[in-house]
CSV table of C-alpha atoms and ligand atoms in Angstrom, one decimal:
chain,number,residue,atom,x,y,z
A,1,UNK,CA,-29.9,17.6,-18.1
A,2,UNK,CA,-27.5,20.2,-17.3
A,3,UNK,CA,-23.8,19.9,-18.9
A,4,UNK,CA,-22.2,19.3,-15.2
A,5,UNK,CA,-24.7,16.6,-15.0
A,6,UNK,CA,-23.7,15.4,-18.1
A,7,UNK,CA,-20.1,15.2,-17.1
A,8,UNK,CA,-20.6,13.8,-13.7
A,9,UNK,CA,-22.9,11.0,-15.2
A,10,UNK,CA,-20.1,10.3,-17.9
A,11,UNK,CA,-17.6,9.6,-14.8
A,12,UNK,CA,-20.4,7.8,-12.8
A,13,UNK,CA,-20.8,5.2,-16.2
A,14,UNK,CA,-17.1,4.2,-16.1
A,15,UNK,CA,-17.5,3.9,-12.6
A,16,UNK,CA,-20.3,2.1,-12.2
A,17,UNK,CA,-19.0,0.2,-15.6
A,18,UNK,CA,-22.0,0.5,-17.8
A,19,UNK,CA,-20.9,0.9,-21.3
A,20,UNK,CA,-24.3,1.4,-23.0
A,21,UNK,CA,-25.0,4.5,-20.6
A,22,UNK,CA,-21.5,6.1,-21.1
A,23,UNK,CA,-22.3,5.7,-25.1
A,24,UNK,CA,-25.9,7.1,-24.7
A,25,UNK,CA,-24.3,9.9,-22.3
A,26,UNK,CA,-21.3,10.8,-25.0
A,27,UNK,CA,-23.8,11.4,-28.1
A,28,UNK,CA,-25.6,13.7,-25.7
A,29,UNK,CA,-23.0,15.7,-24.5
A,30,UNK,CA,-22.2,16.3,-28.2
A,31,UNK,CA,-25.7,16.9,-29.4
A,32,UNK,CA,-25.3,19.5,-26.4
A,33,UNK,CA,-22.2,20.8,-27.9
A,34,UNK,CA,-20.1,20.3,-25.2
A,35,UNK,CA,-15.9,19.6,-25.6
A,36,UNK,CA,-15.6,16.8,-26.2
A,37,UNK,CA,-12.2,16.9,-24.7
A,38,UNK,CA,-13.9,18.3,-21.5
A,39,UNK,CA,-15.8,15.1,-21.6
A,40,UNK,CA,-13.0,13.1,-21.9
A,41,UNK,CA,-10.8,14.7,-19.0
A,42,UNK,CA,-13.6,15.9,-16.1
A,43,UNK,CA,-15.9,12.8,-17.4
A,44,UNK,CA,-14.3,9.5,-18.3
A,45,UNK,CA,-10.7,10.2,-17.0
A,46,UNK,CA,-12.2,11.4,-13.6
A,47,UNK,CA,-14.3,8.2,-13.5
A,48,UNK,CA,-11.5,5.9,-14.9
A,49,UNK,CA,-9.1,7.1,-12.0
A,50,UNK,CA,-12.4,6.7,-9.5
A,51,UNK,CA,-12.0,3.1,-10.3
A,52,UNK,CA,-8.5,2.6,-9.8
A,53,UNK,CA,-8.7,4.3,-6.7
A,54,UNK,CA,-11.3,1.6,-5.5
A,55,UNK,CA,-9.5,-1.2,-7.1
A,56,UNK,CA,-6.3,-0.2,-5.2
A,57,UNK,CA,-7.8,0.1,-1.8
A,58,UNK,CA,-9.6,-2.9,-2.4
A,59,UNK,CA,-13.1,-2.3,-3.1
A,60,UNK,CA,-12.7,-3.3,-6.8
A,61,UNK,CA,-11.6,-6.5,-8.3
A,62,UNK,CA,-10.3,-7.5,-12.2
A,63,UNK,CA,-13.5,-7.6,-13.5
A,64,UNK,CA,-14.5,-3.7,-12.0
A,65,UNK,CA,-11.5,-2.8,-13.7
A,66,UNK,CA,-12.2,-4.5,-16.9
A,67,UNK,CA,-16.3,-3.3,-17.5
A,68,UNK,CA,-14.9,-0.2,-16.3
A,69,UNK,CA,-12.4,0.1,-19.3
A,70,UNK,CA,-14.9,-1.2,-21.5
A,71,UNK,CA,-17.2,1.6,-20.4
A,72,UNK,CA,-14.5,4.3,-20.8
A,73,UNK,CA,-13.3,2.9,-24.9
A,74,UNK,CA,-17.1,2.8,-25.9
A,75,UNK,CA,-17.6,6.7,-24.7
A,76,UNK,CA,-14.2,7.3,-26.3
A,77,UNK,CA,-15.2,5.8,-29.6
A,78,UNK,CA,-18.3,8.4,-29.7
A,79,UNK,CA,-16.1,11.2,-28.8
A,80,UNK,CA,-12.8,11.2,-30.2
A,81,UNK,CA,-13.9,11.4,-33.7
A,82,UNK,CA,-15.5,15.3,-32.5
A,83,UNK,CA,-12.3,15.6,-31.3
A,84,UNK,CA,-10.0,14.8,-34.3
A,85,UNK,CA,-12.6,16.6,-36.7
A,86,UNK,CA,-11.4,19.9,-34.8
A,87,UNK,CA,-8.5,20.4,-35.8
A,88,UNK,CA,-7.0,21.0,-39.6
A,89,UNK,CA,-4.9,18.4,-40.8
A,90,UNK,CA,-1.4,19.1,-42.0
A,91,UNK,CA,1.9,16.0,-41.2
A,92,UNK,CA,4.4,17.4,-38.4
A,93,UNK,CA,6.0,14.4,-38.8
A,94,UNK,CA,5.7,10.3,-38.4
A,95,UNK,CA,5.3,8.4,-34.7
A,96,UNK,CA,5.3,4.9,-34.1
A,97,UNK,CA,3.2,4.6,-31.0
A,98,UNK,CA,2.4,1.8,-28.2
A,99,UNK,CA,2.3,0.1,-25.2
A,100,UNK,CA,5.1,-1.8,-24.4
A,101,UNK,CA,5.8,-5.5,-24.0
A,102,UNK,CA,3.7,-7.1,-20.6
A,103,UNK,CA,1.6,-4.1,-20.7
A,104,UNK,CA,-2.0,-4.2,-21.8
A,105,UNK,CA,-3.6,-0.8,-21.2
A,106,UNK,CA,-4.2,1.0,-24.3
A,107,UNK,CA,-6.5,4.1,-23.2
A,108,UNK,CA,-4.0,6.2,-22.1
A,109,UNK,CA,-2.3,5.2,-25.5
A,110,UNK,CA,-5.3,5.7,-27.9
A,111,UNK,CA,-6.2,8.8,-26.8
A,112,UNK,CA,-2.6,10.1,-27.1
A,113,UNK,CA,-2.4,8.4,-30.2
A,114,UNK,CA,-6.1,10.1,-31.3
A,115,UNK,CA,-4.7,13.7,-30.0
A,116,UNK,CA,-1.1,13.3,-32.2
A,117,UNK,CA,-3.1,12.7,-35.0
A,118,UNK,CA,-5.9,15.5,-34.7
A,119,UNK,CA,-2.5,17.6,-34.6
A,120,UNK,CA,-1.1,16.9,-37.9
A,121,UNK,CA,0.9,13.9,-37.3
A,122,UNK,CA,0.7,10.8,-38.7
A,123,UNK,CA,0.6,7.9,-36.6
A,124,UNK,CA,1.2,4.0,-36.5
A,125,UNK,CA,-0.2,2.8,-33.5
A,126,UNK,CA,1.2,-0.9,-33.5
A,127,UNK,CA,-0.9,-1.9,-30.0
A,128,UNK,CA,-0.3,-3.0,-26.8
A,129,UNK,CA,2.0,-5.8,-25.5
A,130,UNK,CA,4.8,-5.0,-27.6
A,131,UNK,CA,8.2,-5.7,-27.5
A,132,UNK,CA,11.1,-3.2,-28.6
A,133,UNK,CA,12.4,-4.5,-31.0
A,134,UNK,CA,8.8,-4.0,-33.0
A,135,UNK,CA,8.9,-0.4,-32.3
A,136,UNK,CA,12.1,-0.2,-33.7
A,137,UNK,CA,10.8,-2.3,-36.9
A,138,UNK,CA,8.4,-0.7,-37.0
A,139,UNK,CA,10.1,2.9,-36.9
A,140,UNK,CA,12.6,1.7,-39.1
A,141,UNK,CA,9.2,0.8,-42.0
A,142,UNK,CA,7.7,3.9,-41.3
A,143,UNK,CA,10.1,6.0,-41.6
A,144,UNK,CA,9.4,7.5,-38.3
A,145,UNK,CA,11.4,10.2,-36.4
A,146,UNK,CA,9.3,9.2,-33.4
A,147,UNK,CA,8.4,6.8,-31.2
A,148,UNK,CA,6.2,6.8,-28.3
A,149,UNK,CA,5.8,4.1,-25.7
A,150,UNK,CA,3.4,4.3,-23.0
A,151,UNK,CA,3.8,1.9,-20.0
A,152,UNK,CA,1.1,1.6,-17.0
A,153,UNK,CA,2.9,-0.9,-14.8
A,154,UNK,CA,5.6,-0.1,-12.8
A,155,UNK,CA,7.3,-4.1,-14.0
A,156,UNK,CA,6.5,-3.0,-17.3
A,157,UNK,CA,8.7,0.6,-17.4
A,158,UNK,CA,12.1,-1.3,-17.8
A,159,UNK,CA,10.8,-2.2,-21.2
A,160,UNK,CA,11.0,2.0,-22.6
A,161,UNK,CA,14.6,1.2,-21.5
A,162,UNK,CA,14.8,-1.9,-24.3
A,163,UNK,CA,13.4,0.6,-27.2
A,164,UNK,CA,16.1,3.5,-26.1
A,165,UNK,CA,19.1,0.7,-26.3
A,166,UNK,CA,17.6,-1.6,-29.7
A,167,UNK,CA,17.4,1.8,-31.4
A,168,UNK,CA,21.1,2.8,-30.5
A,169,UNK,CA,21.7,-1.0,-31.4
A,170,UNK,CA,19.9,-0.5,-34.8
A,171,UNK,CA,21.8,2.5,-35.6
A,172,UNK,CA,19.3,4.4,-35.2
A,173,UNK,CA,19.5,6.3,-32.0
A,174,UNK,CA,20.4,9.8,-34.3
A,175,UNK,CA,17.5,9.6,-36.0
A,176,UNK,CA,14.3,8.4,-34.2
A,177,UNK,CA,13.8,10.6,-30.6
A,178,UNK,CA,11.7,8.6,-28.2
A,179,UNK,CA,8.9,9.8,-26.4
A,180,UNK,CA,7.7,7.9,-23.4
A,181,UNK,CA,4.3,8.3,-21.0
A,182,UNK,CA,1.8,6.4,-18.6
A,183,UNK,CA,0.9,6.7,-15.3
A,184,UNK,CA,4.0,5.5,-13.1
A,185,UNK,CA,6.1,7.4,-15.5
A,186,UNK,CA,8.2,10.5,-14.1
A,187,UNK,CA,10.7,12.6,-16.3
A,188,UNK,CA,13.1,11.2,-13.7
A,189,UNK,CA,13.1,7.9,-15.2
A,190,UNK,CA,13.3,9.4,-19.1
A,191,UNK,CA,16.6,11.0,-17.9
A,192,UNK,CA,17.4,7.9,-16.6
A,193,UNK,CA,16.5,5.8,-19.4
A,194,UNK,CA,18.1,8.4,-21.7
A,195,UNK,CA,14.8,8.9,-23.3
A,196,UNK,CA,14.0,12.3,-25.5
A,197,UNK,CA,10.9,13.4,-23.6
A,198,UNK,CA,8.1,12.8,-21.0
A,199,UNK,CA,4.7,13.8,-21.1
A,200,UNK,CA,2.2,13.6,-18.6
A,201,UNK,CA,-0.9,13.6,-20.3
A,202,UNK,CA,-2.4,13.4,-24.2
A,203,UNK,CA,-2.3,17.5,-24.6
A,204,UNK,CA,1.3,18.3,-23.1
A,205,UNK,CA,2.5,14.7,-25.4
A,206,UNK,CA,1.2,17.1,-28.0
A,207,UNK,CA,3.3,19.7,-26.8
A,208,UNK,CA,6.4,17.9,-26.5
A,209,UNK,CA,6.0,15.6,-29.6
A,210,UNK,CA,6.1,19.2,-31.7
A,211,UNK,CA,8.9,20.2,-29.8
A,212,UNK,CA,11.0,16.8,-30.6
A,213,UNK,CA,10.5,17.5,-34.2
A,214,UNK,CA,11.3,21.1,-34.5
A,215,UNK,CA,7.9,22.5,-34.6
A,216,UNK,CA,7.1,25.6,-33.2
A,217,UNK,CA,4.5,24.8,-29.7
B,1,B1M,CO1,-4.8,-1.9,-14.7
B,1,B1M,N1,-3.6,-1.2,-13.3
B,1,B1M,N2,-4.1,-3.7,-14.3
B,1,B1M,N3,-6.1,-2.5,-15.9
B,1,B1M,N4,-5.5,-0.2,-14.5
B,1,B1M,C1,-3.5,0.3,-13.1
B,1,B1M,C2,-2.5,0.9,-14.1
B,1,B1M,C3,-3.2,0.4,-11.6
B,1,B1M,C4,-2.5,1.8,-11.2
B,1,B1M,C5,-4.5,0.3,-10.8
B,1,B1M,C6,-4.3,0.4,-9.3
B,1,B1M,O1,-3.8,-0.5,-8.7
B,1,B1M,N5,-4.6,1.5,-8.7
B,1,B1M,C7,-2.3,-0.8,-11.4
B,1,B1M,C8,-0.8,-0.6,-11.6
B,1,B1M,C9,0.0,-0.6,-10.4
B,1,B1M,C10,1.4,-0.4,-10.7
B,1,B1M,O2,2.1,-1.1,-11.4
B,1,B1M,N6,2.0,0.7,-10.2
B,1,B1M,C11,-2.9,-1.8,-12.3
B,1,B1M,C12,-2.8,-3.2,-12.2
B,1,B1M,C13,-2.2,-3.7,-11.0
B,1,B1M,C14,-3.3,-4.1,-13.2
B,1,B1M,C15,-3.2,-5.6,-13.2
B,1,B1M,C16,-1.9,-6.2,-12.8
B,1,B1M,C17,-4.4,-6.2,-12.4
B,1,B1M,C18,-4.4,-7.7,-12.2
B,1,B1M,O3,-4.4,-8.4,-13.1
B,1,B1M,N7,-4.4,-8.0,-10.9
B,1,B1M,C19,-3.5,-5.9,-14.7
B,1,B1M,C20,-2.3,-5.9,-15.6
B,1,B1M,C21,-2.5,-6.4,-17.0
B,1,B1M,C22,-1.4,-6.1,-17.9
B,1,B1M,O4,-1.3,-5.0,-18.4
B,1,B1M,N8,-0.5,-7.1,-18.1
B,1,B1M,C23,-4.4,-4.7,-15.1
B,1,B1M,C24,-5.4,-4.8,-16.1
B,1,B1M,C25,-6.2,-3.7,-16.4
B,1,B1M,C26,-7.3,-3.9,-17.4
B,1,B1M,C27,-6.8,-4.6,-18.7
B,1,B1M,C28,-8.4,-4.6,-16.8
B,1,B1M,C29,-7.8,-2.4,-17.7
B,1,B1M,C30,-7.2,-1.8,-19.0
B,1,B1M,C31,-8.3,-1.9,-20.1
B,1,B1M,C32,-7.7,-1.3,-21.4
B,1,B1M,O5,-6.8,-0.5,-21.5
B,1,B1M,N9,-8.4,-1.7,-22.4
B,1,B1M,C33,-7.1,-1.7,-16.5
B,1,B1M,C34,-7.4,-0.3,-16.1
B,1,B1M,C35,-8.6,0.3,-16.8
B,1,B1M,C36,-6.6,0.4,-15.2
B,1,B1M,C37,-6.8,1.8,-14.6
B,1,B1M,C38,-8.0,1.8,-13.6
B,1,B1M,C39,-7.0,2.9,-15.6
B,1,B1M,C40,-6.0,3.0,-16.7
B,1,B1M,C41,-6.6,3.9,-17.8
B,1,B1M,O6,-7.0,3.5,-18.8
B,1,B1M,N10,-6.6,5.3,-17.4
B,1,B1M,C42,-5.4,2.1,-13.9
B,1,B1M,C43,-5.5,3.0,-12.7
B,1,B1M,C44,-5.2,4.5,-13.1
B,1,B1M,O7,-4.3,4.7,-13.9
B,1,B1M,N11,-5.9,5.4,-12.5
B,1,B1M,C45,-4.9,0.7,-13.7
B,1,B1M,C46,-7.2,6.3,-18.3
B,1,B1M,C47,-6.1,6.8,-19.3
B,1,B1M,C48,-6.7,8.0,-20.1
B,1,B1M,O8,-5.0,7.3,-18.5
B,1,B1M,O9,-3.6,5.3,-19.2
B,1,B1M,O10,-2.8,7.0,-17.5
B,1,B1M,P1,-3.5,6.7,-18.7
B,1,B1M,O11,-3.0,7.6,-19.9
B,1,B1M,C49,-2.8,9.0,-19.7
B,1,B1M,C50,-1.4,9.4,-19.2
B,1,B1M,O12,-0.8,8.4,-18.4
B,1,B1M,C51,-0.7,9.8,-20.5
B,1,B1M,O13,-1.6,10.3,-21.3
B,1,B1M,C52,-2.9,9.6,-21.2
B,1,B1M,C53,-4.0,10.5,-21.4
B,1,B1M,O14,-4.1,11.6,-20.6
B,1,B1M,N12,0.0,8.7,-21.3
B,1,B1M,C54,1.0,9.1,-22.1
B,1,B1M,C55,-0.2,7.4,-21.4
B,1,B1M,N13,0.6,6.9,-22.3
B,1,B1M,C56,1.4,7.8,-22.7
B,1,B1M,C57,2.4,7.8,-23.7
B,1,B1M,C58,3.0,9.1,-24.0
B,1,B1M,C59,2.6,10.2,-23.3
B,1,B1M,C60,1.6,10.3,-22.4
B,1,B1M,O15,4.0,9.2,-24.9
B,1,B1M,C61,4.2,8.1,-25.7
C-alpha cells in the first residue's frame, strides 16, 4: 500500500467508524515510517471533519458520531506516542488543560494536550466537562502559569468566560494566562472574553503557549 493510501484509508476508518481498521492502519503507517503527525492531520482529522460534515447535513446521527470518535482515539493512541518520542524533553512551563463544563469532546483536547507535552511542557489534563472553578483549583495545585480550555459547542464557549473571571476572582488573574481553543472558537471571542491567546489548531497552541510564557517560538 502506498503512503497516500495509507492516509486516505486512515480518514475512510473514522469515517466509516471502524476502530480496529484505523488501529491496524496506524501501526502501518508507522512501520512505514510515515509522520505520524501527517497521519493525524491529512488522515484522522480529515476523516473526523468528513463526519461532522455528514452529521450536520443530516446523513449522520449520535451514534456515527460516537464510533467515529471511537475510531479516531484508538488511531490516536497508536500514534501519538511516535509523536511525543520526537521531540527532547525539557519543562517550558506548567498548563492545566481541558474541556470545559457541558462540553464532552476531548480529541481536540488530547491531542493539544499530547503536542504541549512532546514540547517540553508539563501538563495536567483534568478532562472534559469541567467547570471553572476546577481549572482554577487546579492551576492554583499545580502551580500553573497556564491554563487551557478547549470548548466544541457554541452553548458551551461562555464557560472560557467563567475561568477568565474565577481566576481574577481568585486573585489570580496576574499570574496564570489563559489559553483558549476548539472549533467554534475565533480570536474575536478571546478579546472578548479577555482571554491571553487563541490557537487554531494543536501546532500553532504550541506556538502561542511558548509565547505566553516567554519562550522564544
Ligand atoms: Co459533537 N459536535 N456533539 N460529538 N462533534 C461537533 C462539535 C459539531 C460541530 C458537529 C456538527 O454539527 N457538524 C456540533 C457542534 C455544533 C455547535 O455547537 N456549533 C456537535 C454537536 C451538535 C454535538 C452534540 C450536541 C450532538 C447531540 O447530542 N445531538 C453532542 C454534544 C455532547 C456534549 O459535549 N455535551 C456531541 C457529541 C459528540 C461525541 C461525544 C459523540 C463525539 C466526541 C467524542 C470524543 O471527543 N470522545 C463528537 C464528535 C466526534 C464531533 C465532531 C464530529 C469532531 C470533533 C473532533 O474530535 N474533532 C465535531 C465536528 C467537527 O468539529 N468537525 C462535532 C477532531 C479534533 C482533532 O478537532 O476538537 O476541533 P477539534 O480540536 C482541534 C482544534 O479545534 C484545536 O486543536 C485541535 C487539534 O487540531 N483545539 C484547541 C481544540 N481545543 C483546543 C484548545 C486550545 C487550543 C486549540 O487551547 C487550550
Amino acid at each position: 500500500m502506498s503512503k497516500e493510501e495509507i492516509i486516505t484509508r486512515l480518514a475512510q476508518s473514522v469515517i466509516d467508524g471502524e476502530p480496529e481498521d484505523a488501529v491496524e492502519l496506524a501501526k502501518q503507517a508507522l512501520d512505514e515510517g510515515l509522520d505520524p503527525l501527517v497521519c493525524i492531520n491529512q488522515g484522522l482529522t480529515a476523516g473526523i471533519n468528513r463526519v461532522g460534515e455528514l452529521f450536520a447535513s443530516g446523513e449522520y446521527f449520535l451514534p456515527d458520531l460516537i464510533i467515529g470518535g471511537e475510531a479516531m482515539k484508538a488511531a490516536l493512541a497508536v500514534l501519538e506516542p511516535a509523536l511525543a518520542g520526537d521531540q527532547e524533553r525539557q519543562i517550558l512551563g506548567r498548563v492545566v488543560l481541558g474541556t470545559v463544563r457541558g462540553d464532552l469532546h476531548e480529541i481536540g483536547k488530547t491531542l493539544v494536550g499530547t503536542m504541549l507535552t512532546a514540547n517540553g511542557f508539563l501538563v495536567t489534563d483534568i478532562g472534559i466537562d469541567k467547570p471553572a472553578a476546577d481549572f482554577v483549583s487546579a492551576a492554583r495545585e499545580a502551580n500553573a502559569t497556564l491554563i487551557g480550555a478547549s470548548a466544541l459547542l457554541t452553548t458551551t464557549m461562555p464557560e472560557q468566560q467563567k475561568i477568565v473571571e474565577e481566576l481574577k476572582e481568585a486573585g489570580l488573574r496576574d499570574q496564570v494566562r489563559v489559553m483558549i481553543g476548539g472549533a467554534p472558537i475565533t480570536q474575536g471571542w478571546a478579546d472578548k472574553i479577555g482571554a491571553d491567546g487563541y490557537a487554531e489548531d494543536a501546532i500553532s497552541a504550541v506556538a502561542l503557549a511558548k509565547q505566553l510564557v516567554g519562550v522564544p517560538v
